[in-house]
Amino acid sequence: MIQTDILIIGAGPTGLFTVFEAGLLKLRCHLIDALPQPGGQCSELYPKKPIYDIPGLPEVLAGDLTKNLLEQGKQFQPGFTLGERADTIEKQKDGSFIVTTNKGTKHQAPIVAIAGGLGSFEPRKPLIENITNYEDKGVAYFIKDPEVYRDKRVVISGGGDSALDWSIFLADIASEVTLIHRRNEFRGALDSVESVQELKLLGKINLITPAEVTGVHGSDHVEAITVKKGEEQIYLETDYFIPLFGLSPKLGPIGNWGLDIEKNAIKVDTIDYQTNIPGIFAIGDVNTYEGKLKLILCGFHEATLMCQSAYKILNPNKKFVLKYTTVTGINGFDGSRKESPKAVVKAII
Ligand SMILES: Cc1cc2nc3c(=O)[nH]c(=O)nc-3n(C[C@H](O)[C@H](O)[C@H](O)COP(=O)(O)OP(=O)(O)OC[C@H]3O[C@@H](n4cnc5c(N)ncnc54)[C@H](O)[C@@H]3O)c2cc1C
């Protein structure tokens, strides 16, 4: 059982900034995310796009914002359960909550902060009848650890950035990479499209277009796929089939947790973004209230207020006093200390 002070569901920008704000109040956090990496929409949907409306950062790539948020929170040693979706929540007699993921990992905390954004991103799956039989047996919709594919034959299908970028990456790791797309045109960053073109000419990527994967075969594990290219049916032996058709967000199981839901978002109060269940907060894109704006800076604000309420719930007898980091500095849970230089009294002769 993983235990923490604030259990954050969703490691997007809102969840990541919560770690920092909670840390200032000496509260520990653990984050669960259905995706294999932190960053939410910023990492998954637009890592290479510049954002222009983060206060104090005139221009920052979404991927770099994620890196900076992780760096800012690192000193507070957050825990992560990645690649797992929070499925169920049970309230305990002591008032705490136990949240269990789809893989059975259990987490216990007195405070739960749902920072689930648009919901958990579910992979769009190709319409191949028996494909679910091969999930985790050669069929994967995310690449968590590229080393799994070392010296193996890999087929990737898709026509966007993920399919292009992973084909390029795996070209140096896998023994054979085949990229299949239903069109001749790819929709991605120009340098990625050009790299795939180059690797194709070098014989490091086999490109099959316009074509579609229509069947998966194998006894216990993927052994081959069928590809339809015009009238032609190609039987292609492979160890892995990775369809990268993008992700569609769904509020998912959180919708069944007894929370007040309005238009696929969680209703909260505007004092501290608490839901109708005391101890459960909803912050960032996942919540709704009058005047709500789905912006990163609004998620940061909501996370800050929510942490102060969490502190008061967890420390009912302590008086909360707002302190500036410029005055107090930061004591990391890892033993680090940041502070501005102290004023000295020294005569100048
Ligand atoms: C193309 C694009 C451009 C954008 N540009 C801007 C911009 O310029 N400025 C701006 O302010 N905003 C912009 N946004 C919006 C911004 O990205 C969102 O407001 C922000 O990502 C919300 O952060 P979040 O942490 O609340 O949610 P998200 O980033 O959506 O993260 C939520 C995370 O929760 C996880 N999750 C959900 N449910 C579960 C569950 N049950 N179990 C486990 N994990 C779960 C998801 O997998 C996801 O990783 C843009 C969005 C897009 C798509």
PDB file of N, CA, C and O and ligand atoms in Angstrom, residues 8-16 32-35 37-46 49-54 81 84-87 101 114-122 250-254 257 283-286 292-299 302, ligand 1:
ATOM      1  N   ILE A   8      -2.589  12.521  -5.742  1.00  0.00           N
ATOM      2  CA  ILE A   8      -2.981  13.332  -6.897  1.00  0.00           C
ATOM      3  C   ILE A   8      -3.282  12.396  -8.060  1.00  0.00           C
ATOM      4  O   ILE A   8      -2.431  11.575  -8.436  1.00  0.00           O
ATOM      5  N   ILE A   9      -4.466  12.527  -8.613  1.00  0.00           N
ATOM      6  CA  ILE A   9      -4.808  11.701  -9.772  1.00  0.00           C
ATOM      7  C   ILE A   9      -4.647  12.567 -11.006  1.00  0.00           C
ATOM      8  O   ILE A   9      -5.420  13.497 -11.225  1.00  0.00           O
ATOM      9  N   GLY A  10      -3.607  12.298 -11.767  1.00  0.00           N
ATOM     10  CA  GLY A  10      -3.298  13.098 -12.946  1.00  0.00           C
ATOM     11  C   GLY A  10      -1.990  13.838 -12.759  1.00  0.00           C
ATOM     12  O   GLY A  10      -1.866  14.670 -11.851  1.00  0.00           O
ATOM     13  N   ALA A  11      -1.010  13.524 -13.617  1.00  0.00           N
ATOM     14  CA  ALA A  11       0.308  14.171 -13.518  1.00  0.00           C
ATOM     15  C   ALA A  11       0.496  15.189 -14.638  1.00  0.00           C
ATOM     16  O   ALA A  11       1.561  15.321 -15.205  1.00  0.00           O
ATOM     17  N   GLY A  12      -0.583  15.907 -14.965  1.00  0.00           N
ATOM     18  CA  GLY A  12      -0.481  17.017 -15.915  1.00  0.00           C
ATOM     19  C   GLY A  12       0.110  18.221 -15.196  1.00  0.00           C
ATOM     20  O   GLY A  12       0.547  18.116 -14.038  1.00  0.00           O
ATOM     21  N   PRO A  13       0.137  19.391 -15.841  1.00  0.00           N
ATOM     22  CA  PRO A  13       0.750  20.557 -15.188  1.00  0.00           C
ATOM     23  C   PRO A  13       0.121  20.884 -13.835  1.00  0.00           C
ATOM     24  O   PRO A  13       0.836  21.249 -12.894  1.00  0.00           O
ATOM     25  N   THR A  14      -1.195  20.708 -13.706  1.00  0.00           N
ATOM     26  CA  THR A  14      -1.850  21.023 -12.432  1.00  0.00           C
ATOM     27  C   THR A  14      -1.375  20.084 -11.334  1.00  0.00           C
ATOM     28  O   THR A  14      -1.004  20.521 -10.237  1.00  0.00           O
ATOM     29  N   GLY A  15      -1.366  18.790 -11.622  1.00  0.00           N
ATOM     30  CA  GLY A  15      -0.921  17.801 -10.636  1.00  0.00           C
ATOM     31  C   GLY A  15       0.533  18.033 -10.252  1.00  0.00           C
ATOM     32  O   GLY A  15       0.895  17.979  -9.073  1.00  0.00           O
ATOM     33  N   LEU A  16       1.380  18.326 -11.256  1.00  0.00           N
ATOM     34  CA  LEU A  16       2.808  18.508 -10.965  1.00  0.00           C
ATOM     35  C   LEU A  16       3.046  19.740 -10.102  1.00  0.00           C
ATOM     36  O   LEU A  16       3.879  19.719  -9.196  1.00  0.00           O
ATOM     37  N   ILE A  32      -0.753   9.537  -9.603  1.00  0.00           N
ATOM     38  CA  ILE A  32      -1.102   8.390 -10.461  1.00  0.00           C
ATOM     39  C   ILE A  32      -1.414   8.958 -11.837  1.00  0.00           C
ATOM     40  O   ILE A  32      -2.122   9.959 -11.940  1.00  0.00           O
ATOM     41  N   ASP A  33      -0.896   8.354 -12.888  1.00  0.00           N
ATOM     42  CA  ASP A  33      -1.325   8.775 -14.229  1.00  0.00           C
ATOM     43  C   ASP A  33      -1.441   7.571 -15.144  1.00  0.00           C
ATOM     44  O   ASP A  33      -0.608   6.662 -15.105  1.00  0.00           O
ATOM     45  N   ALA A  34      -2.482   7.612 -15.965  1.00  0.00           N
ATOM     46  CA  ALA A  34      -2.731   6.521 -16.901  1.00  0.00           C
ATOM     47  C   ALA A  34      -1.670   6.492 -18.001  1.00  0.00           C
ATOM     48  O   ALA A  34      -1.417   5.444 -18.597  1.00  0.00           O
ATOM     49  N   LEU A  35      -1.054   7.641 -18.244  1.00  0.00           N
ATOM     50  CA  LEU A  35      -0.022   7.704 -19.286  1.00  0.00           C
ATOM     51  C   LEU A  35       1.319   7.243 -18.721  1.00  0.00           C
ATOM     52  O   LEU A  35       1.542   7.337 -17.517  1.00  0.00           O
ATOM     53  N   GLN A  37       4.136   8.667 -19.009  1.00  0.00           N
ATOM     54  CA  GLN A  37       5.030   9.764 -18.625  1.00  0.00           C
ATOM     55  C   GLN A  37       4.215  10.923 -18.054  1.00  0.00           C
ATOM     56  O   GLN A  37       3.037  11.083 -18.369  1.00  0.00           O
ATOM     57  N   PRO A  38       4.831  11.752 -17.181  1.00  0.00           N
ATOM     58  CA  PRO A  38       4.101  12.904 -16.651  1.00  0.00           C
ATOM     59  C   PRO A  38       3.969  14.024 -17.683  1.00  0.00           C
ATOM     60  O   PRO A  38       4.671  14.028 -18.685  1.00  0.00           O
ATOM     61  N   GLY A  39       3.072  14.978 -17.405  1.00  0.00           N
ATOM     62  CA  GLY A  39       2.949  16.153 -18.280  1.00  0.00           C
ATOM     63  C   GLY A  39       1.561  16.330 -18.874  1.00  0.00           C
ATOM     64  O   GLY A  39       1.266  17.382 -19.441  1.00  0.00           O
ATOM     65  N   GLY A  40       0.706  15.299 -18.767  1.00  0.00           N
ATOM     66  CA  GLY A  40      -0.672  15.430 -19.249  1.00  0.00           C
ATOM     67  C   GLY A  40      -0.726  15.844 -20.708  1.00  0.00           C
ATOM     68  O   GLY A  40       0.080  15.380 -21.530  1.00  0.00           O
ATOM     69  N   GLN A  41      -1.636  16.768 -21.025  1.00  0.00           N
ATOM     70  CA  GLN A  41      -1.816  17.199 -22.421  1.00  0.00           C
ATOM     71  C   GLN A  41      -0.523  17.785 -22.978  1.00  0.00           C
ATOM     72  O   GLN A  41      -0.212  17.628 -24.151  1.00  0.00           O
ATOM     73  N   CYS A  42       0.239  18.485 -22.110  1.00  0.00           N
ATOM     74  CA  CYS A  42       1.466  19.150 -22.588  1.00  0.00           C
ATOM     75  C   CYS A  42       2.447  18.140 -23.176  1.00  0.00           C
ATOM     76  O   CYS A  42       3.078  18.402 -24.198  1.00  0.00           O
ATOM     77  N   SER A  43       2.603  16.970 -22.519  1.00  0.00           N
ATOM     78  CA  SER A  43       3.561  15.979 -23.030  1.00  0.00           C
ATOM     79  C   SER A  43       2.940  15.143 -24.133  1.00  0.00           C
ATOM     80  O   SER A  43       3.626  14.727 -25.056  1.00  0.00           O
ATOM     81  N   GLU A  44       1.673  14.851 -23.972  1.00  0.00           N
ATOM     82  CA  GLU A  44       1.069  13.869 -24.864  1.00  0.00           C
ATOM     83  C   GLU A  44       0.583  14.484 -26.170  1.00  0.00           C
ATOM     84  O   GLU A  44       0.671  13.873 -27.223  1.00  0.00           O
ATOM     85  N   LEU A  45       0.065  15.719 -26.100  1.00  0.00           N
ATOM     86  CA  LEU A  45      -0.580  16.289 -27.286  1.00  0.00           C
ATOM     87  C   LEU A  45       0.254  17.344 -27.999  1.00  0.00           C
ATOM     88  O   LEU A  45       0.146  17.505 -29.200  1.00  0.00           O
ATOM     89  N   TYR A  46       1.059  18.123 -27.253  1.00  0.00           N
ATOM     90  CA  TYR A  46       1.768  19.203 -27.954  1.00  0.00           C
ATOM     91  C   TYR A  46       3.117  19.567 -27.320  1.00  0.00           C
ATOM     92  O   TYR A  46       3.407  20.729 -27.076  1.00  0.00           O
ATOM     93  N   LYS A  49       5.106  22.405 -28.986  1.00  0.00           N
ATOM     94  CA  LYS A  49       4.468  23.696 -29.296  1.00  0.00           C
ATOM     95  C   LYS A  49       4.815  24.715 -28.215  1.00  0.00           C
ATOM     96  O   LYS A  49       4.837  24.385 -27.034  1.00  0.00           O
ATOM     97  N   PRO A  50       5.038  25.975 -28.611  1.00  0.00           N
ATOM     98  CA  PRO A  50       5.318  26.993 -27.594  1.00  0.00           C
ATOM     99  C   PRO A  50       4.033  27.497 -26.934  1.00  0.00           C
ATOM    100  O   PRO A  50       3.014  27.680 -27.608  1.00  0.00           O
ATOM    101  N   ILE A  51       4.095  27.714 -25.633  1.00  0.00           N
ATOM    102  CA  ILE A  51       2.972  28.303 -24.883  1.00  0.00           C
ATOM    103  C   ILE A  51       3.402  29.731 -24.566  1.00  0.00           C
ATOM    104  O   ILE A  51       4.551  29.963 -24.171  1.00  0.00           O
ATOM    105  N   TYR A  52       2.472  30.671 -24.690  1.00  0.00           N
ATOM    106  CA  TYR A  52       2.844  32.081 -24.502  1.00  0.00           C
ATOM    107  C   TYR A  52       2.174  32.717 -23.280  1.00  0.00           C
ATOM    108  O   TYR A  52       2.393  33.893 -23.035  1.00  0.00           O
ATOM    109  N   ASP A  53       1.329  31.962 -22.563  1.00  0.00           N
ATOM    110  CA  ASP A  53       0.592  32.618 -21.474  1.00  0.00           C
ATOM    111  C   ASP A  53       0.852  31.998 -20.106  1.00  0.00           C
ATOM    112  O   ASP A  53      -0.033  31.901 -19.262  1.00  0.00           O
ATOM    113  N   ILE A  54       2.099  31.560 -19.893  1.00  0.00           N
ATOM    114  CA  ILE A  54       2.488  31.137 -18.543  1.00  0.00           C
ATOM    115  C   ILE A  54       3.161  32.357 -17.894  1.00  0.00           C
ATOM    116  O   ILE A  54       4.146  32.875 -18.446  1.00  0.00           O
ATOM    117  N   THR A  81       2.944   6.647  -9.784  1.00  0.00           N
ATOM    118  CA  THR A  81       2.462   5.383 -10.333  1.00  0.00           C
ATOM    119  C   THR A  81       2.037   5.730 -11.756  1.00  0.00           C
ATOM    120  O   THR A  81       1.001   6.361 -11.956  1.00  0.00           O
ATOM    121  N   GLU A  84      -0.891   3.612 -15.141  1.00  0.00           N
ATOM    122  CA  GLU A  84      -2.006   2.923 -14.471  1.00  0.00           C
ATOM    123  C   GLU A  84      -3.143   3.913 -14.268  1.00  0.00           C
ATOM    124  O   GLU A  84      -2.894   5.074 -13.931  1.00  0.00           O
ATOM    125  N   ARG A  85      -4.364   3.450 -14.462  1.00  0.00           N
ATOM    126  CA  ARG A  85      -5.521   4.340 -14.328  1.00  0.00           C
ATOM    127  C   ARG A  85      -6.174   4.147 -12.964  1.00  0.00           C
ATOM    128  O   ARG A  85      -6.383   3.008 -12.533  1.00  0.00           O
ATOM    129  N   ALA A  86      -6.452   5.268 -12.279  1.00  0.00           N
ATOM    130  CA  ALA A  86      -7.153   5.174 -10.988  1.00  0.00           C
ATOM    131  C   ALA A  86      -8.587   4.726 -11.269  1.00  0.00           C
ATOM    132  O   ALA A  86      -9.311   5.395 -11.999  1.00  0.00           O
ATOM    133  N   ASP A  87      -8.954   3.588 -10.719  1.00  0.00           N
ATOM    134  CA  ASP A  87     -10.255   3.002 -11.072  1.00  0.00           C
ATOM    135  C   ASP A  87     -11.303   3.137  -9.983  1.00  0.00           C
ATOM    136  O   ASP A  87     -12.434   3.482 -10.244  1.00  0.00           O
ATOM    137  N   THR A 101      -5.776   1.130  -8.708  1.00  0.00           N
ATOM    138  CA  THR A 101      -5.655   1.313 -10.162  1.00  0.00           C
ATOM    139  C   THR A 101      -6.139   0.070 -10.904  1.00  0.00           C
ATOM    140  O   THR A 101      -6.384  -0.976 -10.299  1.00  0.00           O
ATOM    141  N   ILE A 114      -8.088  15.356  -7.440  1.00  0.00           N
ATOM    142  CA  ILE A 114      -8.269  14.863  -8.815  1.00  0.00           C
ATOM    143  C   ILE A 114      -7.828  15.971  -9.757  1.00  0.00           C
ATOM    144  O   ILE A 114      -8.420  17.047  -9.799  1.00  0.00           O
ATOM    145  N   ALA A 115      -6.742  15.715 -10.477  1.00  0.00           N
ATOM    146  CA  ALA A 115      -6.231  16.682 -11.465  1.00  0.00           C
ATOM    147  C   ALA A 115      -6.234  15.971 -12.817  1.00  0.00           C
ATOM    148  O   ALA A 115      -5.241  15.955 -13.537  1.00  0.00           O
ATOM    149  N   GLY A 116      -7.369  15.379 -13.112  1.00  0.00           N
ATOM    150  CA  GLY A 116      -7.479  14.442 -14.242  1.00  0.00           C
ATOM    151  C   GLY A 116      -7.691  15.079 -15.599  1.00  0.00           C
ATOM    152  O   GLY A 116      -7.879  14.368 -16.591  1.00  0.00           O
ATOM    153  N   GLY A 117      -7.667  16.415 -15.685  1.00  0.00           N
ATOM    154  CA  GLY A 117      -7.763  17.080 -16.989  1.00  0.00           C
ATOM    155  C   GLY A 117      -8.997  16.674 -17.763  1.00  0.00           C
ATOM    156  O   GLY A 117     -10.117  16.671 -17.239  1.00  0.00           O
ATOM    157  N   LEU A 118      -8.776  16.295 -19.007  1.00  0.00           N
ATOM    158  CA  LEU A 118      -9.903  15.901 -19.854  1.00  0.00           C
ATOM    159  C   LEU A 118     -10.318  14.467 -19.541  1.00  0.00           C
ATOM    160  O   LEU A 118     -11.234  13.938 -20.145  1.00  0.00           O
ATOM    161  N   GLY A 119      -9.608  13.840 -18.629  1.00  0.00           N
ATOM    162  CA  GLY A 119      -9.899  12.452 -18.282  1.00  0.00           C
ATOM    163  C   GLY A 119      -8.703  11.608 -18.629  1.00  0.00           C
ATOM    164  O   GLY A 119      -7.683  12.116 -19.092  1.00  0.00           O
ATOM    165  N   SER A 120      -8.814  10.302 -18.395  1.00  0.00           N
ATOM    166  CA  SER A 120      -7.656   9.473 -18.707  1.00  0.00           C
ATOM    167  C   SER A 120      -7.650   9.232 -20.211  1.00  0.00           C
ATOM    168  O   SER A 120      -8.679   8.996 -20.819  1.00  0.00           O
ATOM    169  N   PHE A 121      -6.470   9.361 -20.784  1.00  0.00           N
ATOM    170  CA  PHE A 121      -6.360   9.202 -22.227  1.00  0.00           C
ATOM    171  C   PHE A 121      -6.392   7.717 -22.556  1.00  0.00           C
ATOM    172  O   PHE A 121      -5.573   6.955 -22.091  1.00  0.00           O
ATOM    173  N   GLU A 122      -7.353   7.341 -23.352  1.00  0.00           N
ATOM    174  CA  GLU A 122      -7.446   5.940 -23.763  1.00  0.00           C
ATOM    175  C   GLU A 122      -6.973   5.847 -25.211  1.00  0.00           C
ATOM    176  O   GLU A 122      -7.343   6.689 -26.032  1.00  0.00           O
ATOM    177  N   LYS A 250     -11.260  10.330 -21.724  1.00  0.00           N
ATOM    178  CA  LYS A 250     -12.557   9.947 -21.152  1.00  0.00           C
ATOM    179  C   LYS A 250     -12.488  10.164 -19.648  1.00  0.00           C
ATOM    180  O   LYS A 250     -11.490   9.808 -19.032  1.00  0.00           O
ATOM    181  N   LEU A 251     -13.535  10.772 -19.071  1.00  0.00           N
ATOM    182  CA  LEU A 251     -13.534  10.964 -17.615  1.00  0.00           C
ATOM    183  C   LEU A 251     -13.384   9.592 -16.949  1.00  0.00           C
ATOM    184  O   LEU A 251     -12.742   9.450 -15.916  1.00  0.00           O
ATOM    185  N   GLY A 252     -13.948   8.591 -17.586  1.00  0.00           N
ATOM    186  CA  GLY A 252     -13.727   7.202 -17.178  1.00  0.00           C
ATOM    187  C   GLY A 252     -14.274   6.889 -15.815  1.00  0.00           C
ATOM    188  O   GLY A 252     -15.299   7.441 -15.387  1.00  0.00           O
ATOM    189  N   PRO A 253     -13.576   6.015 -15.078  1.00  0.00           N
ATOM    190  CA  PRO A 253     -14.103   5.486 -13.817  1.00  0.00           C
ATOM    191  C   PRO A 253     -14.382   6.570 -12.769  1.00  0.00           C
ATOM    192  O   PRO A 253     -15.246   6.377 -11.914  1.00  0.00           O
ATOM    193  N   ILE A 254     -13.686   7.717 -12.842  1.00  0.00           N
ATOM    194  CA  ILE A 254     -13.913   8.782 -11.852  1.00  0.00           C
ATOM    195  C   ILE A 254     -15.375   9.235 -11.893  1.00  0.00           C
ATOM    196  O   ILE A 254     -15.932   9.671 -10.881  1.00  0.00           O
ATOM    197  N   TRP A 257     -17.585   7.763  -9.061  1.00  0.00           N
ATOM    198  CA  TRP A 257     -17.112   7.864  -7.676  1.00  0.00           C
ATOM    199  C   TRP A 257     -18.098   8.613  -6.766  1.00  0.00           C
ATOM    200  O   TRP A 257     -17.751   8.954  -5.625  1.00  0.00           O
ATOM    201  N   ILE A 283      -9.109  19.796  -9.349  1.00  0.00           N
ATOM    202  CA  ILE A 283      -8.404  21.015  -9.783  1.00  0.00           C
ATOM    203  C   ILE A 283      -7.979  20.885 -11.245  1.00  0.00           C
ATOM    204  O   ILE A 283      -7.821  19.780 -11.764  1.00  0.00           O
ATOM    205  N   GLY A 284      -7.811  22.040 -11.885  1.00  0.00           N
ATOM    206  CA  GLY A 284      -7.387  22.037 -13.290  1.00  0.00           C
ATOM    207  C   GLY A 284      -8.557  21.770 -14.223  1.00  0.00           C
ATOM    208  O   GLY A 284      -9.726  21.958 -13.865  1.00  0.00           O
ATOM    209  N   ASP A 285      -8.230  21.320 -15.424  1.00  0.00           N
ATOM    210  CA  ASP A 285      -9.244  21.169 -16.479  1.00  0.00           C
ATOM    211  C   ASP A 285     -10.416  20.264 -16.086  1.00  0.00           C
ATOM    212  O   ASP A 285     -11.478  20.336 -16.698  1.00  0.00           O
ATOM    213  N   VAL A 286     -10.217  19.408 -15.103  1.00  0.00           N
ATOM    214  CA  VAL A 286     -11.250  18.406 -14.776  1.00  0.00           C
ATOM    215  C   VAL A 286     -12.448  19.004 -14.038  1.00  0.00           C
ATOM    216  O   VAL A 286     -13.501  18.390 -13.967  1.00  0.00           O
ATOM    217  N   LYS A 292     -15.355  29.213 -15.069  1.00  0.00           N
ATOM    218  CA  LYS A 292     -14.167  28.353 -15.230  1.00  0.00           C
ATOM    219  C   LYS A 292     -13.447  28.599 -16.559  1.00  0.00           C
ATOM    220  O   LYS A 292     -14.085  28.704 -17.604  1.00  0.00           O
ATOM    221  N   LEU A 293     -12.128  28.678 -16.511  1.00  0.00           N
ATOM    222  CA  LEU A 293     -11.315  28.758 -17.729  1.00  0.00           C
ATOM    223  C   LEU A 293     -10.344  27.580 -17.722  1.00  0.00           C
ATOM    224  O   LEU A 293      -9.639  27.375 -16.733  1.00  0.00           O
ATOM    225  N   LYS A 294     -10.326  26.823 -18.804  1.00  0.00           N
ATOM    226  CA  LYS A 294      -9.413  25.675 -18.874  1.00  0.00           C
ATOM    227  C   LYS A 294      -8.056  26.156 -19.367  1.00  0.00           C
ATOM    228  O   LYS A 294      -7.705  26.018 -20.538  1.00  0.00           O
ATOM    229  N   LEU A 295      -7.310  26.755 -18.442  1.00  0.00           N
ATOM    230  CA  LEU A 295      -5.970  27.255 -18.754  1.00  0.00           C
ATOM    231  C   LEU A 295      -5.004  26.740 -17.703  1.00  0.00           C
ATOM    232  O   LEU A 295      -5.388  26.541 -16.541  1.00  0.00           O
ATOM    233  N   ILE A 296      -3.753  26.586 -18.104  1.00  0.00           N
ATOM    234  CA  ILE A 296      -2.752  26.059 -17.178  1.00  0.00           C
ATOM    235  C   ILE A 296      -2.618  26.960 -15.949  1.00  0.00           C
ATOM    236  O   ILE A 296      -2.562  26.490 -14.813  1.00  0.00           O
ATOM    237  N   LEU A 297      -2.589  28.279 -16.171  1.00  0.00           N
ATOM    238  CA  LEU A 297      -2.389  29.181 -15.024  1.00  0.00           C
ATOM    239  C   LEU A 297      -3.558  29.088 -14.041  1.00  0.00           C
ATOM    240  O   LEU A 297      -3.370  29.265 -12.838  1.00  0.00           O
ATOM    241  N   CYS A 298      -4.759  28.795 -14.530  1.00  0.00           N
ATOM    242  CA  CYS A 298      -5.898  28.637 -13.605  1.00  0.00           C
ATOM    243  C   CYS A 298      -5.716  27.367 -12.781  1.00  0.00           C
ATOM    244  O   CYS A 298      -6.019  27.341 -11.583  1.00  0.00           O
ATOM    245  N   GLY A 299      -5.194  26.301 -13.402  1.00  0.00           N
ATOM    246  CA  GLY A 299      -4.905  25.059 -12.669  1.00  0.00           C
ATOM    247  C   GLY A 299      -3.886  25.313 -11.561  1.00  0.00           C
ATOM    248  O   GLY A 299      -4.023  24.793 -10.447  1.00  0.00           O
ATOM    249  N   GLU A 302      -5.652  27.101  -8.703  1.00  0.00           N
ATOM    250  CA  GLU A 302      -6.540  26.185  -7.969  1.00  0.00           C
ATOM    251  C   GLU A 302      -5.729  25.225  -7.088  1.00  0.00           C
ATOM    252  O   GLU A 302      -6.104  24.946  -5.943  1.00  0.00           O
TER     253      GLU A 302
HETATM  254  C1  LIG B   1      -3.084  21.725 -28.531  1.00  0.00           C
HETATM  255  C2  LIG B   1      -3.311  22.391 -27.202  1.00  0.00           C
HETATM  256  C3  LIG B   1      -2.757  23.620 -26.954  1.00  0.00           C
HETATM  257  C4  LIG B   1      -2.952  24.251 -25.704  1.00  0.00           C
HETATM  258  N1  LIG B   1      -2.393  25.482 -25.479  1.00  0.00           N
HETATM  259  C5  LIG B   1      -2.534  26.071 -24.258  1.00  0.00           C
HETATM  260  C6  LIG B   1      -1.943  27.344 -23.985  1.00  0.00           C
HETATM  261  O1  LIG B   1      -1.315  27.951 -24.844  1.00  0.00           O
HETATM  262  N2  LIG B   1      -2.108  27.869 -22.728  1.00  0.00           N
HETATM  263  C7  LIG B   1      -2.816  27.226 -21.737  1.00  0.00           C
HETATM  264  O2  LIG B   1      -2.911  27.738 -20.622  1.00  0.00           O
HETATM  265  N3  LIG B   1      -3.414  26.028 -21.999  1.00  0.00           N
HETATM  266  C8  LIG B   1      -3.287  25.438 -23.224  1.00  0.00           C
HETATM  267  N4  LIG B   1      -3.898  24.239 -23.478  1.00  0.00           N
HETATM  268  C9  LIG B   1      -4.706  23.626 -22.393  1.00  0.00           C
HETATM  269  C10 LIG B   1      -3.802  23.007 -21.336  1.00  0.00           C
HETATM  270  O3  LIG B   1      -2.983  22.022 -21.920  1.00  0.00           O
HETATM  271  C11 LIG B   1      -4.669  22.419 -20.238  1.00  0.00           C
HETATM  272  O4  LIG B   1      -5.381  23.463 -19.617  1.00  0.00           O
HETATM  273  C12 LIG B   1      -3.797  21.721 -19.190  1.00  0.00           C
HETATM  274  O5  LIG B   1      -3.070  20.638 -19.756  1.00  0.00           O
HETATM  275  C13 LIG B   1      -4.656  21.199 -18.055  1.00  0.00           C
HETATM  276  O6  LIG B   1      -3.802  20.594 -17.140  1.00  0.00           O
HETATM  277  P1  LIG B   1      -4.319  19.481 -16.122  1.00  0.00           P
HETATM  278  O7  LIG B   1      -3.120  19.063 -15.353  1.00  0.00           O
HETATM  279  O8  LIG B   1      -5.492  20.024 -15.400  1.00  0.00           O
HETATM  280  O9  LIG B   1      -4.855  18.295 -17.056  1.00  0.00           O
HETATM  281  P2  LIG B   1      -4.144  17.417 -18.180  1.00  0.00           P
HETATM  282  O10 LIG B   1      -2.991  18.102 -18.785  1.00  0.00           O
HETATM  283  O11 LIG B   1      -5.254  16.971 -19.080  1.00  0.00           O
HETATM  284  O12 LIG B   1      -3.588  16.164 -17.374  1.00  0.00           O
HETATM  285  C14 LIG B   1      -4.478  15.279 -16.764  1.00  0.00           C
HETATM  286  C15 LIG B   1      -3.816  13.947 -16.571  1.00  0.00           C
HETATM  287  O13 LIG B   1      -4.669  13.142 -15.774  1.00  0.00           O
HETATM  288  C16 LIG B   1      -4.578  11.801 -16.205  1.00  0.00           C
HETATM  289  N5  LIG B   1      -5.774  11.080 -15.751  1.00  0.00           N
HETATM  290  C17 LIG B   1      -7.078  11.417 -15.930  1.00  0.00           C
HETATM  291  N6  LIG B   1      -7.893  10.520 -15.345  1.00  0.00           N
HETATM  292  C18 LIG B   1      -7.074   9.590 -14.787  1.00  0.00           C
HETATM  293  C19 LIG B   1      -7.311   8.395 -14.058  1.00  0.00           C
HETATM  294  N7  LIG B   1      -8.533   7.958 -13.765  1.00  0.00           N
HETATM  295  N8  LIG B   1      -6.244   7.691 -13.659  1.00  0.00           N
HETATM  296  C20 LIG B   1      -4.974   8.103 -13.952  1.00  0.00           C
HETATM  297  N9  LIG B   1      -4.692   9.217 -14.654  1.00  0.00           N
HETATM  298  C21 LIG B   1      -5.735   9.939 -15.056  1.00  0.00           C
HETATM  299  C22 LIG B   1      -4.451  11.930 -17.720  1.00  0.00           C
HETATM  300  O14 LIG B   1      -3.842  10.767 -18.271  1.00  0.00           O
HETATM  301  C23 LIG B   1      -3.593  13.182 -17.867  1.00  0.00           C
HETATM  302  O15 LIG B   1      -2.221  12.871 -17.992  1.00  0.00           O
HETATM  303  C24 LIG B   1      -3.734  23.609 -24.702  1.00  0.00           C
HETATM  304  C25 LIG B   1      -4.301  22.352 -24.961  1.00  0.00           C
HETATM  305  C26 LIG B   1      -4.092  21.737 -26.199  1.00  0.00           C
HETATM  306  C27 LIG B   1      -4.700  20.393 -26.439  1.00  0.00           C
END
